[in-house]
Tab-separated table of C-alpha atoms and ligand atoms in Angstrom:
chain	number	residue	atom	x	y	z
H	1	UNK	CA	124.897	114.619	83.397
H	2	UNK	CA	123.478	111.230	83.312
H	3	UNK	CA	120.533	110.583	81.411
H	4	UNK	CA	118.211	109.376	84.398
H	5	UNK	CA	118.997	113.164	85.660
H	6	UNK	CA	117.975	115.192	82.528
H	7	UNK	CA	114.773	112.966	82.627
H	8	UNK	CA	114.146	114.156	86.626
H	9	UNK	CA	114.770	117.838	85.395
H	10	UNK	CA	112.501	117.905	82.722
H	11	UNK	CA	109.731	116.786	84.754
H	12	UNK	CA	110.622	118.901	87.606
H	13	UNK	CA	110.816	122.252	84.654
H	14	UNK	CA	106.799	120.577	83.802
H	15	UNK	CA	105.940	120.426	87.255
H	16	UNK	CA	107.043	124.055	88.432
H	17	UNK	CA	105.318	125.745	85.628
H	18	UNK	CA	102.391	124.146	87.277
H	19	UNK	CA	103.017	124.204	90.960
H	20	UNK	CA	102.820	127.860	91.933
H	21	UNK	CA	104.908	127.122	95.672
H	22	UNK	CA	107.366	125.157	96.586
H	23	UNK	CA	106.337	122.237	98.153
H	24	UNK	CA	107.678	121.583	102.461
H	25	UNK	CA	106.502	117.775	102.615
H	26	UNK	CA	106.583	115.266	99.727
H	27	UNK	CA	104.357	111.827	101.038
H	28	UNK	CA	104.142	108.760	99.148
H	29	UNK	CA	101.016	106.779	99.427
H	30	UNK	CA	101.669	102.758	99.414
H	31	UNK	CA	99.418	99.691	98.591
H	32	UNK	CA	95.647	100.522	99.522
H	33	UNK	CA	96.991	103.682	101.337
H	34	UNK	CA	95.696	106.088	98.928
H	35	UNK	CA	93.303	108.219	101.067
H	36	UNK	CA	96.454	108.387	104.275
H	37	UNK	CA	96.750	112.412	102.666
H	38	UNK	CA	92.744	112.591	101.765
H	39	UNK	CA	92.799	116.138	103.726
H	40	UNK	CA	94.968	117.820	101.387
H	41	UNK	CA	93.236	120.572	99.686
H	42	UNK	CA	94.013	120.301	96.473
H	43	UNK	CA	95.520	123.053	94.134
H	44	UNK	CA	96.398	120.549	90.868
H	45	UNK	CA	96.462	117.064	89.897
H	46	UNK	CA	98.030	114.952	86.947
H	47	UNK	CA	98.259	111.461	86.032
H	48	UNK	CA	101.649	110.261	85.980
H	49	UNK	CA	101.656	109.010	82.616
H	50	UNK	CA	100.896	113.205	81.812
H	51	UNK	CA	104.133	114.213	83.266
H	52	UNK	CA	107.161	113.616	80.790
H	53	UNK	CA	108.885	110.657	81.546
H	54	UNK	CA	107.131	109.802	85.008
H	55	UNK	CA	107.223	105.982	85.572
H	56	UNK	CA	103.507	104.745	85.728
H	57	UNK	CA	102.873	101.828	88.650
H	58	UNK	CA	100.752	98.787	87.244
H	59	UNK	CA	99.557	97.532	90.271
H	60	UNK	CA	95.970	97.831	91.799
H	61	UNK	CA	96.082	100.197	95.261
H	62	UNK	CA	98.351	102.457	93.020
H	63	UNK	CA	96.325	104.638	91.215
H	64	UNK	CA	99.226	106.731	89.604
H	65	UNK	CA	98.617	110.506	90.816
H	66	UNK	CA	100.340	113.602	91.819
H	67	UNK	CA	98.236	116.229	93.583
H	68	UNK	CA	99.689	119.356	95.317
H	69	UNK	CA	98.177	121.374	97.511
H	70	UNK	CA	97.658	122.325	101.308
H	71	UNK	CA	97.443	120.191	104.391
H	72	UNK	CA	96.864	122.007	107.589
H	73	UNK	CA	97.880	125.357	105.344
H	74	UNK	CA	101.472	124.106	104.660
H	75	UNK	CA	102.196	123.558	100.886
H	76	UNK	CA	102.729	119.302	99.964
H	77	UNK	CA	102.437	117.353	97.190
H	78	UNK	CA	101.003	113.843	97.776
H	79	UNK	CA	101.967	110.909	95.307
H	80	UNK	CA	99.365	108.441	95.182
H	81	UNK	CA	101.189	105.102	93.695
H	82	UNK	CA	104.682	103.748	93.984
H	83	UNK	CA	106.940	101.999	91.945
H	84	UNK	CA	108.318	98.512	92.922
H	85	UNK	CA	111.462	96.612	92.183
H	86	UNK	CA	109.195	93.525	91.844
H	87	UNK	CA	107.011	95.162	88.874
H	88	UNK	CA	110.257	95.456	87.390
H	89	UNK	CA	111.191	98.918	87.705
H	90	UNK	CA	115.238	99.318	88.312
H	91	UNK	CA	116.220	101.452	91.467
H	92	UNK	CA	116.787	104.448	89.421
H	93	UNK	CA	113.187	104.130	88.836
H	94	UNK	CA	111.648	103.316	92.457
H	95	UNK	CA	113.258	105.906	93.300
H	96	UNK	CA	112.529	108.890	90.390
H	97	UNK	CA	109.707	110.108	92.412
H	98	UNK	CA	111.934	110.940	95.839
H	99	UNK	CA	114.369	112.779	93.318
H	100	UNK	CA	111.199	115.153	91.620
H	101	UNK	CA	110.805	115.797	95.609
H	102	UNK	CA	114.168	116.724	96.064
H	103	UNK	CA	114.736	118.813	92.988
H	104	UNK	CA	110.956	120.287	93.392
H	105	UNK	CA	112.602	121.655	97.276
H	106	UNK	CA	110.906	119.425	99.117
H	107	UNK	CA	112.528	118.636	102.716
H	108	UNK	CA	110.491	116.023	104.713
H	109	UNK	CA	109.701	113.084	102.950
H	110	UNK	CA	106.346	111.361	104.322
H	111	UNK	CA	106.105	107.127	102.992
H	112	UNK	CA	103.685	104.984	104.161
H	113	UNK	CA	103.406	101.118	103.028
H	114	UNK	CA	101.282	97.864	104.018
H	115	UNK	CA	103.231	95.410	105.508
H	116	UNK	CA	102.924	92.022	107.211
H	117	UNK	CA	103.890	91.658	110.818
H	118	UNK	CA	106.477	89.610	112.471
H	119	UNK	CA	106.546	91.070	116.127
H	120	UNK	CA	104.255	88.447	118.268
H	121	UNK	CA	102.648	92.032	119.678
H	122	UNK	CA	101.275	93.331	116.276
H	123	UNK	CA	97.416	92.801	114.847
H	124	UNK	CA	95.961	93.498	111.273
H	125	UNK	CA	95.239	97.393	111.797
H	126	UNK	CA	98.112	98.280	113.529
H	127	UNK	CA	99.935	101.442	112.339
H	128	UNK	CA	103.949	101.397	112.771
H	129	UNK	CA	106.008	103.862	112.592
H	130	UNK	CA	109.451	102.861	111.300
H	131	UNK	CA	112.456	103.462	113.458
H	132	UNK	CA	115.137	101.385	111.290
H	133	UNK	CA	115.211	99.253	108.414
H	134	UNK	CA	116.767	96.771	106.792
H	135	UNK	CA	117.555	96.571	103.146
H	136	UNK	CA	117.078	92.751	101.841
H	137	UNK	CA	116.237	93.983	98.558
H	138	UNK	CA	119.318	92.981	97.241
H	139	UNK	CA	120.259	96.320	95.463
H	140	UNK	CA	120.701	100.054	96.505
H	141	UNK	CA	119.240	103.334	94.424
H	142	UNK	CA	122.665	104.866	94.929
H	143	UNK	CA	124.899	101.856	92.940
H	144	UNK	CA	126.623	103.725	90.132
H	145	UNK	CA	127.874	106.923	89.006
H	146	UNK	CA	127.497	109.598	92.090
H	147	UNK	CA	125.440	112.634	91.797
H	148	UNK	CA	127.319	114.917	93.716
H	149	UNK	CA	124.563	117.514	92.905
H	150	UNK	CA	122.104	115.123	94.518
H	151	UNK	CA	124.393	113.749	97.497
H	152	UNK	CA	127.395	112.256	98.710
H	153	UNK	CA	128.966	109.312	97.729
H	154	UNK	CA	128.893	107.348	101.164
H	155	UNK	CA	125.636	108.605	103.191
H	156	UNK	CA	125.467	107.917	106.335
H	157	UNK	CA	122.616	105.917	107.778
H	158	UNK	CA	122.394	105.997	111.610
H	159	UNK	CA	119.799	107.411	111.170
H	160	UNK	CA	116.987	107.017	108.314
H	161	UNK	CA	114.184	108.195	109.556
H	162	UNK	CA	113.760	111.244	111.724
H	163	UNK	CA	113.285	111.578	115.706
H	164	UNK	CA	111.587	114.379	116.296
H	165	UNK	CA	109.041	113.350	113.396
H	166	UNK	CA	108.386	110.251	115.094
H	167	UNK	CA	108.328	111.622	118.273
H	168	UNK	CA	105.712	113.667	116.616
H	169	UNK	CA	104.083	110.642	115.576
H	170	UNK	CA	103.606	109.194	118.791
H	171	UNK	CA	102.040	112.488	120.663
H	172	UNK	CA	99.649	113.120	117.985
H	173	UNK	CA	98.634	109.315	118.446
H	174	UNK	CA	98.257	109.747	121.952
H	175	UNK	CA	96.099	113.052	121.821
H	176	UNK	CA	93.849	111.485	118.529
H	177	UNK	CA	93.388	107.770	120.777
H	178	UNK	CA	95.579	105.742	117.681
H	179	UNK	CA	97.786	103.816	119.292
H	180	UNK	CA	100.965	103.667	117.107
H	181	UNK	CA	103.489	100.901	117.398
H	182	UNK	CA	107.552	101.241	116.503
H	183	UNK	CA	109.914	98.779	114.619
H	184	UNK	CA	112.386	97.878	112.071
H	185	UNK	CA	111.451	97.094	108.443
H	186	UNK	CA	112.554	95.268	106.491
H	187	UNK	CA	112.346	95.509	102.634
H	188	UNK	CA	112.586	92.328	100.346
H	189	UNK	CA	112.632	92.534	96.410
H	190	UNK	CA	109.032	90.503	96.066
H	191	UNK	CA	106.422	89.523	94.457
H	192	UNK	CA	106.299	86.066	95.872
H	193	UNK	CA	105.517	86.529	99.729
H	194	UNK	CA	107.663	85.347	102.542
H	195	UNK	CA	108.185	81.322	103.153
H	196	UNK	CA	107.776	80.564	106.807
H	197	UNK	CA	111.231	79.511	107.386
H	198	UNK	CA	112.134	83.076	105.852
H	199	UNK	CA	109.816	84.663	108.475
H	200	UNK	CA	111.350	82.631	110.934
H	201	UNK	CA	114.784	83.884	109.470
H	202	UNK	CA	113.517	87.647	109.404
H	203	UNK	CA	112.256	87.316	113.079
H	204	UNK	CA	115.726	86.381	114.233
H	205	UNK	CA	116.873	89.327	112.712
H	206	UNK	CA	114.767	91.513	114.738
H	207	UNK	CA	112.404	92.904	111.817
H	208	UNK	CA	109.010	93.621	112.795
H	209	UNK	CA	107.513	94.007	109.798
H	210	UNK	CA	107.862	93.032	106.147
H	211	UNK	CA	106.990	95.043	102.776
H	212	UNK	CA	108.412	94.943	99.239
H	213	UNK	CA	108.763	98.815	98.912
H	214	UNK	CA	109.948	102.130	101.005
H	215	UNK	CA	114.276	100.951	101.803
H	216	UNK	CA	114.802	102.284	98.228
H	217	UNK	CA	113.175	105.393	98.997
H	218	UNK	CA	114.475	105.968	102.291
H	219	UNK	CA	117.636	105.528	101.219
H	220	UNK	CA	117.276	107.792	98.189
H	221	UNK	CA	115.644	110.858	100.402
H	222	UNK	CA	118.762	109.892	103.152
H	223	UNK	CA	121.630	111.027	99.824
H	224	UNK	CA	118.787	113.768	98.994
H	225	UNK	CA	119.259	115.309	102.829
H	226	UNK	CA	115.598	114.795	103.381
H	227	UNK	CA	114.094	114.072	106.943
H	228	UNK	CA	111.968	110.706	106.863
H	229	UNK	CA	109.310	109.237	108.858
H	230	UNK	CA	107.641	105.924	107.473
H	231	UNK	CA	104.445	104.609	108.754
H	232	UNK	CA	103.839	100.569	108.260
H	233	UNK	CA	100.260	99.315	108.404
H	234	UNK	CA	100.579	95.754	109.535
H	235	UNK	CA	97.726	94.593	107.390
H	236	UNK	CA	98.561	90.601	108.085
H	237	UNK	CA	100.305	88.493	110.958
H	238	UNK	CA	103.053	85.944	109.522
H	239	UNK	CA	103.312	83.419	111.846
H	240	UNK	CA	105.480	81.108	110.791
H	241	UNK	CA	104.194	78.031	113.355
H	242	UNK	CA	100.708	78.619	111.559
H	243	UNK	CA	101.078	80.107	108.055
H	244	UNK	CA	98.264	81.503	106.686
H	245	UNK	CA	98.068	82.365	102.538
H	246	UNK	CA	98.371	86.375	102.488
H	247	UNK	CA	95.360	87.479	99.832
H	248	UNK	CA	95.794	91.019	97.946
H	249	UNK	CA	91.724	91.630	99.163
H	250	UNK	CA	92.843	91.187	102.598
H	251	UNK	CA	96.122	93.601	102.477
H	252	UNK	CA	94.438	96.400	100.322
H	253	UNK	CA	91.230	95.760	102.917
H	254	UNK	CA	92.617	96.262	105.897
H	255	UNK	CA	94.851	99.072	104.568
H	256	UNK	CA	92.128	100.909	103.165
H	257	UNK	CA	90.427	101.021	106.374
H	258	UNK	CA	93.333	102.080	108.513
H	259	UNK	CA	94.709	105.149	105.851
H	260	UNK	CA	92.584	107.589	107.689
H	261	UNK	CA	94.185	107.319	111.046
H	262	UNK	CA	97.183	107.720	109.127
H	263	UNK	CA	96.072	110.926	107.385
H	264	UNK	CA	94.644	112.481	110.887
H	265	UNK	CA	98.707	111.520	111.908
H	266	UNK	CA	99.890	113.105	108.952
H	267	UNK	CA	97.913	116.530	109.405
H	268	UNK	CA	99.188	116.902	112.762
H	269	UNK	CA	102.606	115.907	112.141
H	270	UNK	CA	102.454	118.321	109.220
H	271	UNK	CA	101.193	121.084	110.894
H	272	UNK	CA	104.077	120.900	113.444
H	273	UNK	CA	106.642	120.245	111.194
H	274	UNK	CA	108.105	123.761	111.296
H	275	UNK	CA	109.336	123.086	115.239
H	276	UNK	CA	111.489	120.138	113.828
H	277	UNK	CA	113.910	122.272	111.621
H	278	UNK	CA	113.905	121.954	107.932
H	279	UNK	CA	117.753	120.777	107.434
H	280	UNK	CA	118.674	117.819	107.979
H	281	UNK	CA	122.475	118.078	107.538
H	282	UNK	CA	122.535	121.026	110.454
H	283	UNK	CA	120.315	119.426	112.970
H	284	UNK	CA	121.048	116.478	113.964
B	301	HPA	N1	104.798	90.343	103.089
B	301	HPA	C1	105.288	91.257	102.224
B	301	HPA	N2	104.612	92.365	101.904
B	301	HPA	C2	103.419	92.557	102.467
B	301	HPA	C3	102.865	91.638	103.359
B	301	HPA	C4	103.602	90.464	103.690
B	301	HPA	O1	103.160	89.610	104.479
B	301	HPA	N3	101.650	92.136	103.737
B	301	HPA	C5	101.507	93.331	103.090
B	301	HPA	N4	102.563	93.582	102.317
């Protein structure tokens, strides 16, 4: 068994003796997104750096910590912080917190991240939910030895992140007056931020948004059999005709005050989630 996998295991064995039930939704909280699951009620909460051989994130907007507990009476854990290739983290790492999920039971896998638009239609505020992605990262969590325990060797990719959970998306937006846009994603390896003849290049390639995090995920809960939805918070507009310096302030701002409407989303999708299925390799 390769190492990387005896580390998951151990913190998984930690985790159980703590977490009484097994957890149905697994959401990851990205930059300034922390309070997009504030309505879980919360059963118990660690620090990553407490669980044994957790990665710890070092940027702000990531505070580092696990909670599980109940939203709308259905048992999740919520990870507040993510790991990113650009801190220097490999893959195996970005990833190590999709695989707890997985070995931990976990089914639907809930990311949210703060992006910058490219669609001319976006504002700062908006709230997309992903229907594709691209994977400009330059690397893939799944590169090396296969864990046929985990997943297959080859997974198949038409289709990352879930219909019926976006569909869910959009109905609870409707009903709670949040409008809630759709696009592609598109995930680049950061830090630096995006030149505007790459913007120019990422329009033409049909993104509508831009982030430095989530593709690795996806991908990883895609090999884990997990059913994704991925929620974008366009907190900047990259116009490439009249580029504008992206600050941190403004990106964790503007994320901070949209992570609400994101957590009223997530309750409802949550609390419906039994009428999508559970399995994503028999329902399709
Ligand atoms: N580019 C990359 N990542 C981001 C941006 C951006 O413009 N805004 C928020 N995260």
């Amino acid at each position: 068994m390769a190492e990387h996998r005896k580390q998951i295991l151990e913190a998984v064995s930690f985790l159980r003796d703590r977490i009484k039930t097994t957890p149905a939704v697994g959401i990851l909280t990205g930059t300034g997104l922390q309070n997009a699951a504030s309505s879980i009620l919360p059963e118990f909460s660690i620090g990553y750096g407490d669980i044994p051989h957790f990665p710890v994130s070092t940027v702000e907007g990531h505070p580092g910590i696990l909670t599980s507990g109940k939203i709308s009476g259905r048992p999740v854990i919520v990870m507040k912080g993510r790991f990113h290739l650009y801190e220097g983290f490999s893959p195996t790492e970005v990833v190590f917190p999709v695989r707890v999920l997985q070995e931990l039971g976990v089914k639907t896998l809930v990311i949210s991240n703060a992006a910058g638009g490219l669609n001319h239609e976006f504002s700062p505020g908006d709230i997309m939910v992903i229907s594709d992605h691209i994977n400009l990262t330059g690397v893939n969590p799944l590169a090396g030895p296969n864990e046929n325990d985990w997943g297959i060797r080859f997974p198949d990719m038409t289709r990352v992140y879930d219909k019926k959970l976006s569909t869910l998306a959009e109905k609870a937006g409707e009903q709670e007056k949040i409008p809630i846009k759709k696009g592609v994603y598109v995930g680049l390896r950061g830090p630096s931020l995006e030149t505007p003849a790459e913007t120019r290049f990422l329009r033409i390639i049909k993104a509508d948004a831009v982030g430095f995090s989530t593709v690795c995920e996806a991908i990883a809960g895609v090999h884990a059999g997990m059913k994704i939805i991925g929620f974008s918070i366009i907190t900047n507009i990259n116009d490439p005709e009249n580029p504008v310096p992206v600050t941190l302030e403004e990106v964790l701002e503007i994320a901070e005050k949209s992570a609400l409407k994101v957590d009223t989303i997530i309750q409802r999708i949550v609390e419906d989630i039994d009428a999508t299925g559970q399995d994503r390799h028999t329902d399709r």
